[in-house]
Coordinates of C-alpha atoms and ligand atoms in Angstrom, one line a residue:
M22 CA -57.1 143.6 -82.7
C23 CA -54.1 145.5 -81.4
Y24 CA -53.6 147.8 -78.4
E25 CA -53.7 150.9 -80.6
D26 CA -57.3 150.0 -81.6
K27 CA -58.6 149.7 -77.9
T28 CA -59.9 152.4 -75.7
K29 CA -58.3 153.0 -72.4
E30 CA -61.2 151.5 -70.5
E31 CA -61.1 148.4 -72.7
L32 CA -57.4 148.1 -71.9
I33 CA -57.9 148.4 -68.1
D34 CA -60.6 145.7 -68.3
E35 CA -58.3 143.5 -70.3
L36 CA -55.5 143.9 -67.7
K37 CA -57.9 143.2 -64.8
K38 CA -59.1 140.0 -66.5
R39 CA -55.5 138.8 -67.0
D40 CA -54.7 139.6 -63.3
R41 CA -57.7 137.6 -62.0
H42 CA -56.8 134.8 -64.2
T43 CA -53.2 134.7 -62.8
Q44 CA -54.5 134.9 -59.2
E45 CA -57.0 132.0 -59.8
Q46 CA -54.2 130.0 -61.4
S47 CA -51.9 130.6 -58.4
I48 CA -54.7 129.5 -55.9
K49 CA -55.3 126.4 -58.0
D50 CA -51.6 125.6 -58.0
N51 CA -51.4 126.0 -54.2
E52 CA -54.3 123.8 -53.6
T53 CA -52.8 121.1 -55.8
V54 CA -49.6 121.3 -53.8
L55 CA -51.5 121.0 -50.5
R56 CA -53.5 118.1 -51.8
A57 CA -50.4 116.4 -52.9
I58 CA -48.9 116.9 -49.5
L59 CA -52.0 115.5 -47.8
E60 CA -52.0 112.5 -50.0
S61 CA -48.3 111.8 -49.6
T62 CA -48.4 111.6 -45.8
A63 CA -48.7 108.2 -43.9
D64 CA -51.3 109.7 -41.6
G65 CA -55.0 109.6 -42.3
I66 CA -56.3 113.2 -42.5
I67 CA -59.8 114.7 -42.5
V68 CA -60.4 118.5 -42.6
L69 CA -63.8 119.7 -41.4
N70 CA -65.4 123.1 -41.4
H71 CA -67.2 124.6 -38.4
S72 CA -70.4 122.9 -39.3
S73 CA -68.7 119.5 -39.5
K74 CA -68.8 119.3 -43.3
V75 CA -65.9 117.5 -44.8
L76 CA -63.6 119.9 -46.6
H77 CA -61.0 117.4 -47.5
I78 CA -60.3 113.7 -46.7
N79 CA -57.2 111.8 -47.9
K80 CA -56.9 108.3 -49.2
R81 CA -55.0 107.1 -46.1
F82 CA -57.9 108.2 -43.9
I83 CA -60.4 106.2 -46.0
Q84 CA -58.0 103.2 -45.8
L85 CA -57.5 103.5 -42.0
W86 CA -61.2 103.9 -41.2
K87 CA -62.6 101.8 -44.1
V88 CA -65.1 104.5 -45.0
P89 CA -67.5 103.5 -47.9
D90 CA -67.8 105.7 -51.0
E91 CA -71.4 106.6 -50.5
L92 CA -70.6 108.2 -47.1
L93 CA -67.8 110.1 -48.6
D94 CA -70.1 111.7 -51.1
E95 CA -72.3 113.0 -48.4
K96 CA -69.4 114.9 -46.8
D97 CA -71.0 114.7 -43.4
A98 CA -68.4 114.2 -40.6
W99 CA -70.9 113.0 -38.0
K100 CA -72.3 110.3 -40.3
I101 CA -68.8 109.1 -40.9
A102 CA -68.1 109.2 -37.2
E103 CA -71.3 107.2 -36.5
Y104 CA -70.2 104.7 -39.1
V105 CA -66.7 104.1 -37.8
K106 CA -67.3 104.3 -34.1
D107 CA -68.2 100.6 -33.7
Q108 CA -64.7 99.6 -34.7
L109 CA -63.5 101.1 -31.4
V110 CA -63.4 99.6 -27.9
E111 CA -65.1 102.7 -26.5
P112 CA -67.4 104.1 -29.2
E113 CA -69.4 106.4 -27.0
R114 CA -66.3 108.1 -25.5
F115 CA -65.1 108.6 -29.1
M116 CA -68.2 110.4 -30.1
S117 CA -68.3 112.7 -27.0
E118 CA -64.7 113.6 -27.3
A119 CA -65.2 114.4 -31.0
N120 CA -67.9 116.9 -30.0
I121 CA -65.6 118.6 -27.5
I122 CA -62.7 118.8 -29.9
M123 CA -64.9 120.3 -32.6
N124 CA -65.9 123.2 -30.3
N125 CA -62.4 123.8 -29.0
R126 CA -59.6 126.0 -30.3
T127 CA -56.9 124.0 -28.7
E128 CA -54.8 121.1 -30.0
Y129 CA -55.6 117.7 -28.7
K130 CA -53.8 114.3 -28.8
D131 CA -54.9 110.9 -27.6
T132 CA -54.9 107.2 -28.5
L133 CA -57.9 105.2 -29.8
H134 CA -58.1 101.5 -29.1
F135 CA -59.8 99.2 -31.7
K136 CA -61.7 96.1 -31.0
N137 CA -59.3 94.2 -33.3
G138 CA -56.3 95.3 -31.1
R139 CA -55.0 98.1 -33.3
I140 CA -54.1 101.4 -31.8
Y141 CA -54.4 104.8 -33.6
E142 CA -52.9 108.0 -32.4
R143 CA -55.4 110.9 -32.9
Y144 CA -54.1 114.4 -33.3
C145 CA -56.5 117.3 -33.7
H146 CA -55.6 120.9 -34.8
P147 CA -58.1 123.7 -34.8
L148 CA -58.6 125.4 -38.2
I149 CA -58.5 129.1 -37.5
I150 CA -59.0 131.5 -40.4
N151 CA -58.8 135.2 -39.8
N152 CA -58.9 134.5 -36.0
V153 CA -62.2 132.7 -36.4
L154 CA -62.5 128.9 -35.5
S155 CA -63.5 127.7 -38.9
G156 CA -63.1 124.0 -38.4
T157 CA -60.7 121.2 -37.3
V158 CA -58.0 119.1 -38.9
F159 CA -57.9 115.5 -37.6
S160 CA -55.0 113.3 -38.3
F161 CA -54.8 109.6 -37.4
R162 CA -51.7 107.4 -37.3
D163 CA -51.6 103.7 -36.8
I164 CA -49.2 103.2 -33.9
T165 CA -50.1 99.5 -33.2
Q166 CA -46.6 98.3 -33.9
K167 CA -44.9 101.1 -32.0
A168 CA -47.2 100.5 -29.0
M169 CA -46.5 96.8 -29.1
L170 CA -42.8 97.5 -29.2
E171 CA -43.1 99.8 -26.3
K172 CA -45.0 97.2 -24.4
E173 CA -42.4 94.6 -25.3
L174 CA -39.7 97.0 -24.2
M175 CA -41.5 97.6 -20.9
R176 CA -41.8 93.8 -20.5
S177 CA -38.1 93.2 -21.1
Q178 CA -37.2 96.1 -18.8
K179 CA -39.3 94.4 -16.1
L180 CA -37.6 91.1 -16.9
Y181 CA -34.1 92.6 -16.7
R182 CA -35.0 94.3 -13.4
K183 CA -36.2 91.0 -12.1
L184 CA -33.1 89.3 -13.3
I185 CA -30.9 91.8 -11.7
E186 CA -33.0 91.6 -8.5
L187 CA -32.6 87.8 -8.3
L188 CA -28.9 87.7 -9.2
P189 CA -26.8 86.0 -6.5
E190 CA -24.2 88.8 -7.1
G191 CA -24.8 92.2 -5.5
V192 CA -25.5 94.9 -8.2
M193 CA -25.4 98.6 -7.5
V194 CA -25.9 101.4 -10.0
Y195 CA -24.8 104.9 -9.3
K196 CA -25.9 108.1 -11.0
D197 CA -24.2 111.4 -10.0
G198 CA -22.5 109.6 -7.1
R199 CA -25.8 108.5 -5.6
L200 CA -27.3 105.0 -5.5
F201 CA -29.7 104.7 -8.4
L202 CA -30.4 101.0 -8.2
I203 CA -29.5 98.2 -5.8
N204 CA -30.6 94.6 -5.9
R205 CA -31.5 92.3 -3.1
S206 CA -28.2 90.5 -2.8
A207 CA -26.3 93.8 -2.5
A208 CA -28.6 95.0 0.2
K209 CA -28.2 91.7 2.1
L210 CA -24.4 91.9 1.8
L211 CA -24.5 95.4 3.2
K212 CA -27.0 94.3 5.9
Q213 CA -29.3 97.2 5.0
E214 CA -32.8 97.8 3.7
K215 CA -32.9 98.8 0.0
S216 CA -35.1 101.8 0.7
A217 CA -32.6 103.2 3.2
L218 CA -29.9 103.2 0.6
L219 CA -31.6 104.4 -2.7
G220 CA -30.7 107.9 -3.6
K221 CA -27.9 108.0 -0.9
P222 CA -24.2 108.6 -1.6
G223 CA -22.1 105.5 -2.2
G224 CA -20.2 105.4 1.2
I225 CA -23.3 105.5 3.4
A226 CA -23.8 101.7 3.8
A227 CA -20.2 100.6 4.2
K228 CA -16.7 102.0 4.2
L229 CA -13.8 100.6 2.3
H230 CA -11.0 99.2 4.5
P231 CA -8.1 101.8 4.5
D232 CA -5.7 99.3 2.9
Y233 CA -7.8 99.5 -0.3
R234 CA -8.9 103.1 -0.5
E235 CA -6.0 104.5 -2.6
E236 CA -6.5 101.9 -5.3
A237 CA -10.3 102.4 -5.2
I238 CA -9.9 106.2 -5.8
K239 CA -7.8 105.5 -8.8
K240 CA -10.4 103.1 -10.2
M241 CA -13.3 105.6 -9.5
N242 CA -11.4 108.3 -11.4
K243 CA -11.0 106.0 -14.3
L244 CA -14.7 105.1 -14.3
L245 CA -15.7 108.7 -14.2
S246 CA -13.4 109.8 -17.0
S247 CA -15.1 107.7 -19.7
E248 CA -17.1 104.6 -20.5
T249 CA -14.8 101.9 -19.2
T250 CA -14.5 98.7 -17.1
V251 CA -12.4 98.0 -14.1
D252 CA -11.4 94.4 -13.4
Y253 CA -12.5 92.3 -10.5
S254 CA -10.4 92.7 -7.4
E255 CA -10.6 91.6 -3.8
E256 CA -11.3 94.2 -1.1
K257 CA -12.5 94.5 2.5
L258 CA -15.6 96.4 3.5
I259 CA -16.3 97.8 7.0
L260 CA -20.1 97.7 7.5
T261 CA -22.1 100.1 9.6
D262 CA -22.1 97.5 12.5
D263 CA -18.3 97.5 12.3
S264 CA -18.1 94.0 11.0
I265 CA -15.5 93.4 8.2
I266 CA -16.3 91.4 5.2
D267 CA -14.1 90.2 2.3
I268 CA -15.6 91.1 -1.1
E269 CA -14.7 90.7 -4.7
T270 CA -15.8 93.6 -6.8
G271 CA -15.7 94.8 -10.4
S272 CA -17.3 98.0 -12.0
F273 CA -18.1 99.5 -15.4
S274 CA -19.3 102.9 -16.4
F275 CA -21.7 103.7 -19.3
K276 CA -23.5 106.7 -20.7
N277 CA -27.2 106.9 -21.2
E278 CA -28.6 110.2 -22.7
D279 CA -25.5 112.0 -21.7
Q280 CA -25.7 110.8 -18.1
L281 CA -22.8 108.7 -16.7
F282 CA -23.9 105.6 -14.7
I283 CA -21.5 103.4 -12.7
T284 CA -22.4 99.8 -12.1
T285 CA -20.6 97.8 -9.4
V286 CA -21.0 94.1 -9.1
V287 CA -20.0 92.7 -5.7
R288 CA -19.9 89.3 -4.1
D289 CA -19.2 88.3 -0.5
I290 CA -16.1 86.1 -0.4
T291 CA -15.6 85.9 3.3
E292 CA -16.3 82.2 3.4
R293 CA -14.0 81.6 0.4
K294 CA -11.2 83.6 2.1
R295 CA -11.8 81.6 5.3
I296 CA -11.5 78.3 3.4
Q297 CA -8.4 79.6 1.5
L298 CA -6.8 80.5 4.9
L299 CA -7.8 77.1 6.2
E300 CA -6.3 75.4 3.2
K301 CA -3.1 77.4 3.6
T302 CA -2.9 76.5 7.2
I303 CA -3.6 72.8 6.4
S304 CA -0.9 72.9 3.7
E305 CA 1.6 74.5 6.1
K306 CA 0.7 72.0 8.7
S307 CA 0.9 69.1 6.3
E308 CA 4.3 70.4 5.2
L309 CA 5.3 70.3 8.8
L310 CA 3.8 66.9 9.2
K311 CA 5.7 65.7 6.2
E312 CA 8.9 67.1 7.6
A313 CA 8.1 65.4 10.9
Q314 CA 7.4 62.1 9.2
E315 CA 10.6 62.3 7.2
Y316 CA 12.5 63.1 10.4
N317 CA 10.7 60.2 12.1
I318 CA 11.7 57.9 9.3
L319 CA 15.3 59.0 9.6
K320 CA 15.2 58.6 13.3
T321 CA 13.6 55.1 12.9
Q322 CA 16.3 54.1 10.4
L323 CA 19.0 55.4 12.8
F324 CA 17.5 53.4 15.7
S325 CA 17.3 50.4 13.5
T326 CA 20.9 50.7 12.3
I327 CA 22.2 51.3 15.8
S328 CA 20.1 48.5 17.3
H329 CA 21.4 46.0 14.8
E330 CA 25.0 47.2 15.1
L331 CA 24.8 46.9 18.9
K332 CA 23.3 43.4 18.8
T333 CA 26.4 41.8 17.1
P334 CA 29.0 42.9 19.6
L335 CA 26.6 42.2 22.4
N336 CA 26.1 38.6 21.2
I337 CA 29.9 38.2 21.1
I338 CA 30.2 39.5 24.6
F339 CA 27.4 37.2 25.8
G340 CA 28.9 34.2 24.1
S341 CA 32.3 34.9 25.6
V342 CA 30.8 35.2 29.1
Q343 CA 29.0 31.9 28.7
L344 CA 32.3 30.3 27.5
L345 CA 34.1 31.8 30.5
E346 CA 31.5 30.4 32.8
K347 CA 31.9 26.9 31.3
L348 CA 35.8 27.0 31.3
Y349 CA 36.3 28.3 34.8
D350 CA 33.9 27.0 37.4
D351 CA 35.0 29.6 39.9
K352 CA 32.6 31.0 42.5
L353 CA 34.0 34.6 42.4
L354 CA 34.2 34.5 38.6
N355 CA 30.7 33.2 38.4
K356 CA 29.5 36.1 40.6
Y357 CA 30.8 38.5 38.0
T358 CA 29.8 36.5 34.9
K359 CA 26.3 36.5 36.3
I360 CA 26.3 40.2 36.6
M361 CA 27.7 40.4 33.1
K362 CA 25.0 38.1 31.7
Q363 CA 22.3 40.0 33.5
N364 CA 23.5 43.2 31.9
C365 CA 23.8 41.5 28.5
Y366 CA 20.2 40.5 28.8
R367 CA 19.2 44.0 29.8
L368 CA 21.0 45.4 26.8
L369 CA 19.4 42.7 24.6
R370 CA 15.9 43.6 25.9
L371 CA 16.5 47.2 25.2
I372 CA 17.8 46.5 21.7
N373 CA 15.0 44.0 20.9
N374 CA 12.3 46.4 22.2
L375 CA 13.8 49.2 20.1
I376 CA 13.9 47.1 17.0
D377 CA 10.3 45.9 17.5
I378 CA 9.0 49.4 18.2
N379 CA 10.7 50.6 15.0
K380 CA 9.3 47.7 13.0
I381 CA 5.8 48.4 14.4
E382 CA 6.1 52.2 13.5
I383 CA 7.1 51.5 9.9
G384 CA 4.5 48.7 9.7
F385 CA 6.9 45.8 9.2
Y386 CA 5.9 44.0 12.3
K387 CA 3.6 41.1 11.7
L388 CA 1.7 38.8 14.0
E389 CA 1.8 35.0 13.5
L390 CA -1.7 34.2 14.4
H391 CA -2.9 30.7 15.1
N392 CA -5.7 29.2 17.1
S393 CA -4.3 28.5 20.6
D394 CA -5.6 28.1 24.1
V395 CA -5.0 31.6 25.5
V396 CA -5.7 30.4 29.0
K397 CA -2.8 27.9 28.8
I398 CA -0.5 30.5 27.3
I399 CA -1.2 33.0 30.1
E400 CA -1.0 30.4 32.9
D401 CA 2.3 28.8 31.7
I402 CA 4.1 32.1 31.3
T403 CA 2.8 33.4 34.7
L404 CA 4.0 30.2 36.4
S405 CA 7.4 30.4 34.7
V406 CA 8.2 33.5 36.7
V407 CA 7.3 32.1 40.1
D408 CA 11.0 31.7 40.9
Y409 CA 11.5 35.4 40.4
T410 CA 8.5 36.4 42.6
N411 CA 9.5 34.0 45.3
S412 CA 13.1 35.3 45.4
K413 CA 11.6 38.8 45.8
G414 CA 9.2 37.7 48.6
I415 CA 6.2 38.4 46.5
Q416 CA 3.2 36.1 46.3
L417 CA 2.0 35.3 42.8
V418 CA -1.5 34.1 42.3
F419 CA -3.2 32.8 39.1
D420 CA -6.9 32.3 38.7
T421 CA -9.3 31.8 35.8
N422 CA -13.0 31.3 35.4
V423 CA -12.5 29.3 32.2
E424 CA -10.4 26.2 31.7
E425 CA -9.7 26.6 28.0
K426 CA -10.3 29.3 25.4
I427 CA -9.2 28.8 21.9
T428 CA -8.6 32.0 20.0
A429 CA -6.5 33.4 17.2
C430 CA -3.4 34.8 18.8
D431 CA 0.4 35.1 18.5
A432 CA 1.5 33.1 21.6
E433 CA 5.0 34.5 21.6
K434 CA 3.8 38.1 21.5
L435 CA 1.3 37.4 24.2
E436 CA 4.1 35.9 26.4
R437 CA 6.1 39.1 25.8
V438 CA 3.1 41.2 26.9
M439 CA 2.7 39.1 30.0
L440 CA 6.4 39.2 30.9
N441 CA 6.5 42.9 30.5
L442 CA 3.5 43.4 32.8
L443 CA 4.7 40.9 35.3
S444 CA 8.3 42.3 35.4
N445 CA 6.8 45.8 36.0
A446 CA 4.5 44.4 38.7
I447 CA 7.6 42.8 40.4
K448 CA 9.7 45.9 39.9
F449 CA 7.2 48.2 41.6
T450 CA 6.0 45.8 44.4
E451 CA 7.7 45.6 47.8
P452 CA 8.6 42.2 49.3
G453 CA 5.5 40.8 51.1
G454 CA 3.3 42.2 48.4
E455 CA 1.0 40.2 46.0
I456 CA 0.6 39.9 42.3
S457 CA -2.5 38.2 40.9
V458 CA -3.2 37.2 37.3
N459 CA -6.8 36.6 36.5
I460 CA -8.6 35.5 33.4
F461 CA -12.3 36.2 32.8
D462 CA -14.2 34.7 29.9
K463 CA -16.7 37.1 28.4
G464 CA -17.8 34.9 25.5
N465 CA -16.8 37.0 22.5
S466 CA -13.8 38.3 24.3
I467 CA -11.4 37.4 27.1
I468 CA -10.2 39.6 29.9
I469 CA -6.7 39.2 31.3
S470 CA -5.9 41.2 34.5
V471 CA -2.4 41.7 36.0
K472 CA -2.8 43.3 39.4
D473 CA -0.2 44.1 42.0
S474 CA -0.2 45.6 45.5
G475 CA 2.8 47.9 44.6
I476 CA 3.4 51.6 44.7
G477 CA 0.7 52.4 42.1
I478 CA 0.6 55.0 39.4
P479 CA -0.6 58.6 39.7
E480 CA -3.9 59.2 37.9
D481 CA -2.6 61.7 35.5
M482 CA 0.0 59.2 34.3
L483 CA -2.3 56.3 33.7
D484 CA -2.6 57.1 29.9
K485 CA 0.9 58.4 29.5
I486 CA 2.7 55.3 30.6
F487 CA 1.7 53.6 27.4
E488 CA 3.6 56.2 25.4
T489 CA 7.2 55.3 24.2
F490 CA 9.9 56.3 26.7
R491 CA 7.4 57.4 29.3
Q492 CA 8.1 56.7 32.9
V493 CA 6.6 57.9 36.1
D494 CA 9.9 59.6 36.5
S495 CA 10.6 61.0 39.9
S496 CA 14.0 60.0 41.1
F497 CA 12.9 59.0 44.6
R498 CA 10.5 56.4 43.3
R499 CA 12.8 55.1 40.6
K500 CA 13.6 52.0 42.5
A501 CA 13.8 50.0 39.3
E502 CA 15.6 50.1 36.0
G503 CA 13.8 50.5 32.7
S504 CA 13.7 52.5 29.5
G505 CA 10.0 53.3 29.2
I506 CA 9.5 51.2 26.1
G507 CA 7.9 48.1 27.5
L508 CA 4.3 49.3 27.9
S509 CA 4.2 51.1 24.6
L510 CA 5.3 47.8 22.9
V511 CA 2.7 45.9 25.0
K512 CA -0.1 48.3 23.9
S513 CA 1.0 47.9 20.2
L514 CA 1.0 44.1 20.4
I515 CA -2.4 44.0 22.1
E516 CA -3.9 46.4 19.5
M517 CA -2.4 44.3 16.7
H518 CA -4.5 41.5 18.2
G519 CA -7.5 43.7 17.9
G520 CA -7.6 44.1 21.7
T521 CA -7.4 47.0 24.2
I522 CA -5.3 47.6 27.3
Y523 CA -5.7 50.1 30.1
A524 CA -4.4 50.7 33.6
K525 CA -6.3 51.3 36.8
S526 CA -4.4 52.4 39.9
Q527 CA -4.6 54.1 43.2
Y528 CA -1.4 55.9 43.9
G529 CA 0.2 54.0 46.8
G530 CA -2.5 51.3 46.5
G531 CA -1.3 49.0 43.7
S532 CA -1.9 48.9 39.9
E533 CA -4.0 46.8 37.6
F534 CA -3.5 46.3 33.9
I535 CA -6.6 45.0 32.1
I536 CA -6.4 43.5 28.6
E537 CA -9.4 42.6 26.5
L538 CA -8.8 40.3 23.6
P539 CA -11.4 39.5 20.9
V540 CA -12.1 35.8 20.5
Y541 CA -12.1 34.5 16.9
L542 CA -10.5 31.8 14.8
V543 CA -8.2 31.8 11.8
D544 CA -7.7 29.2 9.1
K545 CA -6.4 25.9 10.4
E546 CA -3.4 25.9 7.9
N547 CA -1.8 28.7 9.8
I548 CA -1.7 26.8 13.0
S549 CA 0.7 23.9 12.1
I550 CA 3.4 26.2 10.7
M551 CA 3.2 28.5 13.7
E552 CA 2.9 26.2 16.7
S553 CA 6.4 24.8 16.3
A554 CA 7.9 28.3 16.5
V555 CA 8.1 28.6 20.3
T556 CA 10.6 26.2 21.8
L557 CA 11.2 25.7 25.5
D558 CA 14.7 27.1 25.3
S559 CA 13.7 30.2 23.5
K560 CA 10.9 30.7 26.2
I561 CA 13.4 30.6 29.0
E562 CA 15.7 32.9 27.1
T563 CA 12.7 35.3 26.6
V564 CA 12.0 35.3 30.4
H565 CA 15.7 36.0 31.1
I566 CA 15.7 38.9 28.7
E567 CA 12.3 40.4 29.8
F568 CA 13.2 40.0 33.5
S569 CA 16.7 41.4 33.1
D570 CA 15.7 44.6 34.9
I571 CA 15.0 42.6 38.0
Y572 CA 18.1 41.5 39.9
S573 CA 17.6 38.2 41.6
Ligands
ADP622 P1 10.0 50.6 31.9 O1 10.9 49.8 31.0 O2 10.5 51.8 32.4 O3 9.4 49.7 32.9 P2 7.4 50.6 30.9 O4 6.9 51.2 29.6 O5 7.2 49.1 31.1 O6 8.9 51.0 31.0 O7 6.7 51.4 32.0 C1 6.6 52.8 32.0 C2 6.5 53.3 33.4 O8 5.2 53.0 33.9 C3 7.4 52.7 34.4 O9 8.7 53.4 34.3 C4 6.7 53.0 35.7 O10 7.0 54.3 36.1 C5 5.2 52.8 35.3 N1 4.7 51.5 35.7 C6 4.5 50.4 34.8 N2 4.0 49.4 35.5 C7 3.9 49.8 36.7 C8 3.4 49.1 37.9 N3 2.9 47.8 37.9 N4 3.4 49.8 39.1 C9 3.8 51.1 39.1 N5 4.3 51.8 38.1 C10 4.3 51.1 36.9

C-alpha cells in the first residue's frame, strides 16, 4: 500500500506509531548506555526506589558484598542488607544508618569496617525525580589498600617526627618566617621551652652575633628565593640570658603544596671551639717551648765549648805555677803562687761545675754505682776538711747512729755533694760557730744532715737556692765567693741517686741541709770496676777544688 491509498487519519496514525517507536528506541539506547557505565565502574552500585526495591545492581556490588543469586531475584534491599550485615564489625549500626539514609534527601559518606579487616567507603546519593525523593543510589568502594597506605604514612610520619625529635642536632623548621617545628635538641641549645617558641618569629629565642648578621641575611634571601641549600658555617648566637654560644648551622628550603619551608640544622660547638683554642694555645706554647729548648741546647753547647776551652789554658797556668813553686822556694813567691793556685782551683771548680751541670741537663751525666759503706764515705770526707774548719775557728762534729750502711752509690759524687755543703757551711758560719754532720739510719733509707750555726737562709729562699745561679744575693751578706751552681749540682746528684734534699733554716739562726738516700744494692760486678776509681790524690785535689772559695 502506498501513501496515496491511505486516508488522512490512517496517515496520522502511522506517523504517531513511528514517532513512538523512535522514542522507545531512544529510551532503550539511553538505558543501555547507563547500564554500561554502571557496569564499567570499579565501585559497587545499587539503586533503590523509595520502597527499597532494587532498581539496579551492578556486578561489582555483587562481587564486593558476595550476594547470592536467589536474593538478587527477590530485589528486596532490606533482605540483601540483612544478609550482608554480618560481614561488618558493627552490623546494627549499619542497619540503622541505612534506614536514616533511605529517608533523607541529602548526600552521605562514611566508611564501613569489615570483620576480615577490609574497609569500604560508602557514598549515598538521593534519587530525586521531579523534585520527589524516589529512592537512593548507594555506591561502595574498597579502600582497604588506601587506608592501609594512609595508616602506614601516618606511622612513618610519626617515626620521622620521633627521629627528628631525638636527633642530637637541633632542627628548626620555619613557615612564613615563624617557627613551625622545633626538636628537643634545638630547644635545649636555645635554653627555651618548645611551647614558648612554636609559632613565634625566628629571632625570638636568640639573636645572631653582629659579626655574622650580614652573611646571614644573604643566606636567608637565597633560601627564600627558591628551593636551595646553604652550606654549614660557624656562627655565634646571643641567647636571651645574654650568654654567647658558638654554633655550626646549615639550612635548606623546600616547597610543599606551594608553601616554602626553611629548615635549619644547628649544633652547639662551644666545647669544640674551646678545645680548638686550647689546642692552638698549646701548639703556640709548645712552639715557644721548642724555641726555648733549642735556645737552651745552644746555650748548653756554648757553655760546654767555653768550659772546655777554658780548662786547657787553666791547666797550663796551674802547671806553671806548680813548677815555679818547685823551682824557687821563696817565701814571697810562695805567697803569690798560693794565691794563684787558690784562684786556679776556683776557676777549675767553676768550670767543672759548669761542665757537669751541662752534662746533667743534656742527660750525659752518669752515676757509677757500686755497693759501698755510705757511713764511711761521709765520715771520711767530713774529717778531711777538719783543717779548714780549724783554721776558720769553727768546730766540726760528726755523729752517726749506725756504724756501717752498705748501699748502691757513687762515692765520688757523694763526696762532691758533702764538700759543697760543707764549704757552704764554712763560708756562711762565723769563727766560733759549729758545723755538725749527722747520719741517721732509717732502714730503707739513710738520712745525712749538714747543720751549721751560721747566718741562715731567709724562708722564701729555701727552695730557690737549689736553682742554678741562685744566691741569697744581698751585697751586705755576700761575705763569701761563689757562683750559685753548687747547690743545684748537689740536688741533681742526690736526685740521680733516687734521693731528696731540702734545707731548713732560721734566718740568723743557722741552716740545715737534709739528704735522704734510698738504701738498695746493685750487682756485685759493678763494684770492683768502680772502687778503684777514687785515689787518695784525686780526693785531696777534689777537696782543694771544692774548697777553693774559702781562703785559708
Ligand atoms: P755558691 O757557689 O754561691 O755557694 P750554692 O748553690 O752552693 O752557690 O749556694 C747558693 C746560695 O745559697 C749561696 O750563695 C748562699 O746565699 C746560700 N747558702 C747555701 N748554703 C748556705 C748556708 N749553709 N748558710 C747560708 N746560706 C747558704
